[in-house]
Amino acid sequence: MRMQNYQDFLAETLIDQVTLQNRVAELGHELNRDYAGNDNLLLICILRGGIVFLVDLMRQLTVPHQIDFMAISSYGVNARESEGNVRLTLDLQTNIHDKDVLLVEDIIDSGRTISKVLKMLSLREPRSLKVCTLLDKSTRREVDVPIHYRGFDIPNKFVFGYGLDLDELYRNLPFIGVVDLEKFQEN
Ligand code: IMP
Ligand code: MG
């Protein structure tokens, strides 16, 4: 597979590494305060976009916590993404009944994905269920979602890096960049 240098299609750096790390530390402080004394916290990461954020965030936590992962596909039987059909492709290994669940997400756009996931998880009767997202494209929201912890509200631009991919690549970049779609060549 040919790999383009990201500098060739980086329109702008939206959030640099230091700003990201400072904000993740602040979110960690908020969580340490809000979940103080809690020994039942479970962080759930939806693969794959949320993993970089999850790992940096958990290193800021002093409250004891477990982690688990789930994967979903946004395509339904008719393959129309806009309908927001969410299919579970990897389930949790943890029984979340009576756990304080915090869903750790990379980005919330229309809100359809997270809203389906929240419905799915609430059926399992966790003790509490909250959402922590690094990025929020709030102007794109179509479905109302409760967001308890938010890193940054961002404009309606397609972003990559820090977990977010372009054709499954560039998740490792330590900053959030905006892609120039005319310069980015899809594989
Ligand atoms: P929603 O269901 O519309 O809220 O979609 C959320 C999902 O869309 C995220 O988990 C991402 O996988 C993807 N997504 C939305 N905006 C972006 C973006 O700017 N870059 C990369 N992925 C994105
Ligand atoms: Mg995602």
PDB file of C-alpha atoms and ligand atoms in Angstrom:
ATOM      1  CA  MET A   1       0.000   0.000   0.000  1.00  0.00           C
ATOM      2  CA  ARG A   2       1.291   3.420  -0.917  1.00  0.00           C
ATOM      3  CA  MET A   3       1.529   5.777   2.024  1.00  0.00           C
ATOM      4  CA  GLN A   4       1.274   9.480   1.460  1.00  0.00           C
ATOM      5  CA  ASN A   5       3.160  11.828   3.745  1.00  0.00           C
ATOM      6  CA  TYR A   6       0.540  13.544   5.889  1.00  0.00           C
ATOM      7  CA  GLN A   7       2.153  16.925   5.249  1.00  0.00           C
ATOM      8  CA  ASP A   8       0.926  16.622   1.665  1.00  0.00           C
ATOM      9  CA  PHE A   9      -2.730  16.813   2.674  1.00  0.00           C
ATOM     10  CA  LEU A  10      -2.697  18.491   6.075  1.00  0.00           C
ATOM     11  CA  ALA A  11      -4.822  21.614   5.622  1.00  0.00           C
ATOM     12  CA  GLU A  12      -4.206  22.800   9.184  1.00  0.00           C
ATOM     13  CA  THR A  13      -3.357  21.523  12.622  1.00  0.00           C
ATOM     14  CA  LEU A  14      -6.612  21.945  14.485  1.00  0.00           C
ATOM     15  CA  ILE A  15      -5.388  20.866  17.946  1.00  0.00           C
ATOM     16  CA  ASP A  16      -1.680  20.533  18.632  1.00  0.00           C
ATOM     17  CA  GLN A  17      -0.081  17.918  20.851  1.00  0.00           C
ATOM     18  CA  VAL A  18       0.426  20.131  23.923  1.00  0.00           C
ATOM     19  CA  THR A  19      -3.134  21.470  23.810  1.00  0.00           C
ATOM     20  CA  LEU A  20      -4.464  17.916  23.482  1.00  0.00           C
ATOM     21  CA  GLN A  21      -2.403  16.576  26.366  1.00  0.00           C
ATOM     22  CA  ASN A  22      -3.362  19.508  28.625  1.00  0.00           C
ATOM     23  CA  ARG A  23      -7.046  18.999  27.920  1.00  0.00           C
ATOM     24  CA  VAL A  24      -6.829  15.236  28.481  1.00  0.00           C
ATOM     25  CA  ALA A  25      -5.176  15.951  31.841  1.00  0.00           C
ATOM     26  CA  GLU A  26      -8.036  18.334  32.724  1.00  0.00           C
ATOM     27  CA  LEU A  27     -10.611  15.696  31.809  1.00  0.00           C
ATOM     28  CA  GLY A  28      -8.700  13.229  33.982  1.00  0.00           C
ATOM     29  CA  HIS A  29      -8.932  15.643  36.915  1.00  0.00           C
ATOM     30  CA  GLU A  30     -12.679  16.016  36.394  1.00  0.00           C
ATOM     31  CA  LEU A  31     -13.102  12.238  36.366  1.00  0.00           C
ATOM     32  CA  ASN A  32     -10.918  11.775  39.456  1.00  0.00           C
ATOM     33  CA  ARG A  33     -13.121  14.294  41.257  1.00  0.00           C
ATOM     34  CA  ASP A  34     -16.465  12.934  40.033  1.00  0.00           C
ATOM     35  CA  TYR A  35     -15.650   9.251  40.550  1.00  0.00           C
ATOM     36  CA  ALA A  36     -13.734   9.703  43.816  1.00  0.00           C
ATOM     37  CA  GLY A  37     -14.360   6.802  46.207  1.00  0.00           C
ATOM     38  CA  ASN A  38     -15.838   4.722  43.417  1.00  0.00           C
ATOM     39  CA  ASP A  39     -14.482   1.215  42.960  1.00  0.00           C
ATOM     40  CA  ASN A  40     -16.806   0.158  40.180  1.00  0.00           C
ATOM     41  CA  LEU A  41     -15.715   2.300  37.246  1.00  0.00           C
ATOM     42  CA  LEU A  42     -15.486   0.716  33.804  1.00  0.00           C
ATOM     43  CA  LEU A  43     -14.163   2.643  30.814  1.00  0.00           C
ATOM     44  CA  ILE A  44     -15.518   1.354  27.531  1.00  0.00           C
ATOM     45  CA  CYS A  45     -13.735   2.226  24.315  1.00  0.00           C
ATOM     46  CA  ILE A  46     -15.380   1.781  20.942  1.00  0.00           C
ATOM     47  CA  LEU A  47     -12.728   0.455  18.621  1.00  0.00           C
ATOM     48  CA  ARG A  48     -10.758   1.707  16.938  1.00  0.00           C
ATOM     49  CA  GLY A  49     -10.823   5.507  16.949  1.00  0.00           C
ATOM     50  CA  GLY A  50     -11.006   5.934  20.713  1.00  0.00           C
ATOM     51  CA  ILE A  51      -7.939   3.946  21.728  1.00  0.00           C
ATOM     52  CA  VAL A  52      -5.342   6.727  21.785  1.00  0.00           C
ATOM     53  CA  PHE A  53      -7.609   8.959  23.841  1.00  0.00           C
ATOM     54  CA  LEU A  54      -8.486   6.071  26.178  1.00  0.00           C
ATOM     55  CA  VAL A  55      -4.849   5.240  26.849  1.00  0.00           C
ATOM     56  CA  ASP A  56      -3.842   8.852  27.530  1.00  0.00           C
ATOM     57  CA  LEU A  57      -6.937   9.443  29.652  1.00  0.00           C
ATOM     58  CA  MET A  58      -6.519   6.355  31.832  1.00  0.00           C
ATOM     59  CA  ARG A  59      -2.950   7.387  32.618  1.00  0.00           C
ATOM     60  CA  GLN A  60      -4.399  10.544  34.183  1.00  0.00           C
ATOM     61  CA  LEU A  61      -6.757   8.578  36.420  1.00  0.00           C
ATOM     62  CA  THR A  62      -6.067   7.934  40.061  1.00  0.00           C
ATOM     63  CA  VAL A  63      -9.466   6.323  40.644  1.00  0.00           C
ATOM     64  CA  PRO A  64      -9.403   2.546  40.210  1.00  0.00           C
ATOM     65  CA  HIS A  65     -11.000   1.433  36.975  1.00  0.00           C
ATOM     66  CA  GLN A  66     -11.313  -1.404  34.515  1.00  0.00           C
ATOM     67  CA  ILE A  67     -11.297  -1.110  30.741  1.00  0.00           C
ATOM     68  CA  ASP A  68     -13.104  -3.002  28.039  1.00  0.00           C
ATOM     69  CA  PHE A  69     -13.628  -2.714  24.308  1.00  0.00           C
ATOM     70  CA  MET A  70     -16.420  -3.087  21.839  1.00  0.00           C
ATOM     71  CA  ALA A  71     -16.571  -2.701  18.089  1.00  0.00           C
ATOM     72  CA  ILE A  72     -19.482  -1.725  15.925  1.00  0.00           C
ATOM     73  CA  SER A  73     -20.138  -1.304  12.275  1.00  0.00           C
ATOM     74  CA  SER A  74     -22.250   1.676  11.253  1.00  0.00           C
ATOM     75  CA  TYR A  75     -23.655  -0.020   8.199  1.00  0.00           C
ATOM     76  CA  GLY A  76     -27.001  -1.750   8.230  1.00  0.00           C
ATOM     77  CA  VAL A  77     -28.330  -4.411   5.931  1.00  0.00           C
ATOM     78  CA  ASN A  78     -28.943  -1.819   3.246  1.00  0.00           C
ATOM     79  CA  ALA A  79     -25.464  -0.343   3.774  1.00  0.00           C
ATOM     80  CA  ARG A  80     -26.756   3.175   4.163  1.00  0.00           C
ATOM     81  CA  GLU A  81     -24.597   4.829   6.764  1.00  0.00           C
ATOM     82  CA  SER A  82     -26.909   7.798   7.088  1.00  0.00           C
ATOM     83  CA  GLU A  83     -29.511   5.608   8.725  1.00  0.00           C
ATOM     84  CA  GLY A  84     -27.048   4.997  11.513  1.00  0.00           C
ATOM     85  CA  ASN A  85     -27.680   1.282  11.721  1.00  0.00           C
ATOM     86  CA  VAL A  86     -25.270  -0.009  14.294  1.00  0.00           C
ATOM     87  CA  ARG A  87     -24.231  -3.634  14.358  1.00  0.00           C
ATOM     88  CA  LEU A  88     -22.151  -5.038  17.196  1.00  0.00           C
ATOM     89  CA  THR A  89     -19.079  -6.749  15.707  1.00  0.00           C
ATOM     90  CA  LEU A  90     -17.201  -7.259  18.978  1.00  0.00           C
ATOM     91  CA  ASP A  91     -18.972  -7.434  22.308  1.00  0.00           C
ATOM     92  CA  LEU A  92     -17.644  -6.583  25.764  1.00  0.00           C
ATOM     93  CA  GLN A  93     -16.108  -9.268  27.929  1.00  0.00           C
ATOM     94  CA  THR A  94     -17.310  -7.567  31.084  1.00  0.00           C
ATOM     95  CA  ASN A  95     -20.760  -7.874  32.585  1.00  0.00           C
ATOM     96  CA  ILE A  96     -21.676  -4.215  33.051  1.00  0.00           C
ATOM     97  CA  HIS A  97     -24.637  -4.841  35.349  1.00  0.00           C
ATOM     98  CA  ASP A  98     -24.159  -2.566  38.403  1.00  0.00           C
ATOM     99  CA  LYS A  99     -21.010  -0.999  36.956  1.00  0.00           C
ATOM    100  CA  ASP A 100     -20.419   2.722  36.553  1.00  0.00           C
ATOM    101  CA  VAL A 101     -19.810   2.837  32.842  1.00  0.00           C
ATOM    102  CA  LEU A 102     -18.008   5.633  31.071  1.00  0.00           C
ATOM    103  CA  LEU A 103     -18.093   5.434  27.296  1.00  0.00           C
ATOM    104  CA  VAL A 104     -14.882   6.907  25.896  1.00  0.00           C
ATOM    105  CA  GLU A 105     -15.289   8.151  22.318  1.00  0.00           C
ATOM    106  CA  ASP A 106     -13.039   9.895  19.833  1.00  0.00           C
ATOM    107  CA  ILE A 107     -15.684  12.009  18.122  1.00  0.00           C
ATOM    108  CA  ILE A 108     -19.421  12.550  18.096  1.00  0.00           C
ATOM    109  CA  ASP A 109     -20.792  13.766  14.800  1.00  0.00           C
ATOM    110  CA  SER A 110     -24.483  13.164  14.006  1.00  0.00           C
ATOM    111  CA  GLY A 111     -24.771  11.354  17.330  1.00  0.00           C
ATOM    112  CA  ARG A 112     -26.413   8.330  15.739  1.00  0.00           C
ATOM    113  CA  THR A 113     -23.693   5.847  16.599  1.00  0.00           C
ATOM    114  CA  ILE A 114     -23.349   6.778  20.246  1.00  0.00           C
ATOM    115  CA  SER A 115     -27.095   6.982  20.697  1.00  0.00           C
ATOM    116  CA  LYS A 116     -27.542   3.389  19.470  1.00  0.00           C
ATOM    117  CA  VAL A 117     -24.669   2.213  21.665  1.00  0.00           C
ATOM    118  CA  LEU A 118     -26.165   3.930  24.705  1.00  0.00           C
ATOM    119  CA  LYS A 119     -29.506   2.228  24.102  1.00  0.00           C
ATOM    120  CA  MET A 120     -27.792  -1.139  23.707  1.00  0.00           C
ATOM    121  CA  LEU A 121     -25.772  -0.728  26.896  1.00  0.00           C
ATOM    122  CA  SER A 122     -28.582   0.646  29.030  1.00  0.00           C
ATOM    123  CA  LEU A 123     -30.536  -2.584  28.462  1.00  0.00           C
ATOM    124  CA  ARG A 124     -27.784  -4.322  30.446  1.00  0.00           C
ATOM    125  CA  GLU A 125     -28.623  -2.139  33.439  1.00  0.00           C
ATOM    126  CA  PRO A 126     -25.325  -0.543  34.427  1.00  0.00           C
ATOM    127  CA  ARG A 127     -25.418   1.437  37.682  1.00  0.00           C
ATOM    128  CA  SER A 128     -24.615   4.582  35.691  1.00  0.00           C
ATOM    129  CA  LEU A 129     -23.813   5.324  32.066  1.00  0.00           C
ATOM    130  CA  LYS A 130     -21.959   8.451  30.992  1.00  0.00           C
ATOM    131  CA  VAL A 131     -20.234   9.695  27.867  1.00  0.00           C
ATOM    132  CA  CYS A 132     -16.769  11.195  27.534  1.00  0.00           C
ATOM    133  CA  THR A 133     -15.833  12.350  24.046  1.00  0.00           C
ATOM    134  CA  LEU A 134     -12.625  14.003  22.971  1.00  0.00           C
ATOM    135  CA  LEU A 135     -14.201  15.822  20.036  1.00  0.00           C
ATOM    136  CA  ASP A 136     -17.705  17.112  19.473  1.00  0.00           C
ATOM    137  CA  LYS A 137     -18.884  18.285  16.052  1.00  0.00           C
ATOM    138  CA  SER A 138     -21.927  19.787  17.722  1.00  0.00           C
ATOM    139  CA  THR A 139     -23.178  21.662  14.643  1.00  0.00           C
ATOM    140  CA  ARG A 140     -23.692  18.305  12.901  1.00  0.00           C
ATOM    141  CA  ARG A 141     -25.893  16.780  15.601  1.00  0.00           C
ATOM    142  CA  GLU A 142     -29.032  15.009  14.380  1.00  0.00           C
ATOM    143  CA  VAL A 143     -29.800  12.952  17.463  1.00  0.00           C
ATOM    144  CA  ASP A 144     -29.679  14.398  20.950  1.00  0.00           C
ATOM    145  CA  VAL A 145     -26.971  12.709  23.040  1.00  0.00           C
ATOM    146  CA  PRO A 146     -26.027  13.418  26.630  1.00  0.00           C
ATOM    147  CA  ILE A 147     -22.330  14.351  26.750  1.00  0.00           C
ATOM    148  CA  HIS A 148     -20.964  14.502  30.274  1.00  0.00           C
ATOM    149  CA  TYR A 149     -17.310  15.155  29.437  1.00  0.00           C
ATOM    150  CA  ARG A 150     -16.146  16.909  26.274  1.00  0.00           C
ATOM    151  CA  GLY A 151     -12.606  17.687  25.193  1.00  0.00           C
ATOM    152  CA  PHE A 152     -13.184  20.123  22.366  1.00  0.00           C
ATOM    153  CA  ASP A 153     -16.073  21.404  20.308  1.00  0.00           C
ATOM    154  CA  ILE A 154     -14.815  21.437  16.722  1.00  0.00           C
ATOM    155  CA  PRO A 155     -16.083  22.884  13.428  1.00  0.00           C
ATOM    156  CA  ASN A 156     -17.546  20.734  10.673  1.00  0.00           C
ATOM    157  CA  LYS A 157     -14.268  19.657   9.086  1.00  0.00           C
ATOM    158  CA  PHE A 158     -12.948  16.176   8.460  1.00  0.00           C
ATOM    159  CA  VAL A 159     -10.181  15.509  10.966  1.00  0.00           C
ATOM    160  CA  PHE A 160      -7.540  12.827  11.476  1.00  0.00           C
ATOM    161  CA  GLY A 161      -4.791  11.833  13.883  1.00  0.00           C
ATOM    162  CA  TYR A 162      -4.816  10.935  17.600  1.00  0.00           C
ATOM    163  CA  GLY A 163      -6.830   7.782  16.929  1.00  0.00           C
ATOM    164  CA  LEU A 164      -8.851   9.055  13.981  1.00  0.00           C
ATOM    165  CA  ASP A 165      -7.935   7.504  10.670  1.00  0.00           C
ATOM    166  CA  LEU A 166      -7.836   8.221   6.985  1.00  0.00           C
ATOM    167  CA  ASP A 167      -8.264   4.898   5.223  1.00  0.00           C
ATOM    168  CA  GLU A 168      -7.124   3.197   8.468  1.00  0.00           C
ATOM    169  CA  LEU A 169      -3.816   5.105   8.528  1.00  0.00           C
ATOM    170  CA  TYR A 170      -2.410   8.069  10.481  1.00  0.00           C
ATOM    171  CA  ARG A 171      -4.065   7.143  13.793  1.00  0.00           C
ATOM    172  CA  ASN A 172      -0.644   7.451  15.434  1.00  0.00           C
ATOM    173  CA  LEU A 173      -0.198  11.186  14.812  1.00  0.00           C
ATOM    174  CA  PRO A 174      -0.059  13.008  18.161  1.00  0.00           C
ATOM    175  CA  PHE A 175      -2.203  15.957  17.008  1.00  0.00           C
ATOM    176  CA  ILE A 176      -5.588  16.513  15.362  1.00  0.00           C
ATOM    177  CA  GLY A 177      -5.311  17.706  11.776  1.00  0.00           C
ATOM    178  CA  VAL A 178      -7.811  18.815   9.167  1.00  0.00           C
ATOM    179  CA  VAL A 179      -7.540  16.955   5.875  1.00  0.00           C
ATOM    180  CA  ASP A 180      -7.475  18.705   2.531  1.00  0.00           C
ATOM    181  CA  LEU A 181      -9.659  16.210   0.694  1.00  0.00           C
ATOM    182  CA  GLU A 182      -8.523  17.392  -2.735  1.00  0.00           C
ATOM    183  CA  LYS A 183      -4.927  16.595  -1.889  1.00  0.00           C
ATOM    184  CA  PHE A 184      -5.628  13.335  -0.094  1.00  0.00           C
ATOM    185  CA  GLN A 185      -5.513  10.395  -2.490  1.00  0.00           C
ATOM    186  CA  GLU A 186      -7.699   7.534  -1.416  1.00  0.00           C
ATOM    187  CA  ASN A 187      -6.172   4.092  -1.715  1.00  0.00           C
TER     188      ASN A 187
HETATM  189  P1  IMP B   1     -21.933   9.724  14.219  1.00  0.00           P
HETATM  190  O1  IMP B   1     -22.746   8.477  14.358  1.00  0.00           O
HETATM  191  O2  IMP B   1     -22.387  10.537  13.027  1.00  0.00           O
HETATM  192  O3  IMP B   1     -21.891  10.559  15.467  1.00  0.00           O
HETATM  193  O4  IMP B   1     -20.484   9.272  13.796  1.00  0.00           O
HETATM  194  C1  IMP B   1     -19.433   9.163  14.655  1.00  0.00           C
HETATM  195  C2  IMP B   1     -18.331   8.393  13.963  1.00  0.00           C
HETATM  196  O5  IMP B   1     -18.057   8.948  12.677  1.00  0.00           O
HETATM  197  C3  IMP B   1     -17.030   8.483  14.724  1.00  0.00           C
HETATM  198  O6  IMP B   1     -16.904   7.452  15.668  1.00  0.00           O
HETATM  199  C4  IMP B   1     -16.023   8.404  13.613  1.00  0.00           C
HETATM  200  O7  IMP B   1     -15.718   7.048  13.338  1.00  0.00           O
HETATM  201  C5  IMP B   1     -16.680   8.982  12.415  1.00  0.00           C
HETATM  202  N1  IMP B   1     -16.284  10.390  12.142  1.00  0.00           N
HETATM  203  C6  IMP B   1     -17.068  11.474  12.179  1.00  0.00           C
HETATM  204  N2  IMP B   1     -16.387  12.587  11.875  1.00  0.00           N
HETATM  205  C7  IMP B   1     -15.117  12.196  11.640  1.00  0.00           C
HETATM  206  C8  IMP B   1     -13.917  12.898  11.264  1.00  0.00           C
HETATM  207  O8  IMP B   1     -13.867  14.136  11.093  1.00  0.00           O
HETATM  208  N3  IMP B   1     -12.802  12.132  11.127  1.00  0.00           N
HETATM  209  C9  IMP B   1     -12.807  10.797  11.301  1.00  0.00           C
HETATM  210  N4  IMP B   1     -13.891  10.095  11.651  1.00  0.00           N
HETATM  211  C10 IMP B   1     -15.039  10.787  11.805  1.00  0.00           C
HETATM  212 MG    MG B   2     -15.266   5.982  16.076  1.00  0.00          MG
END
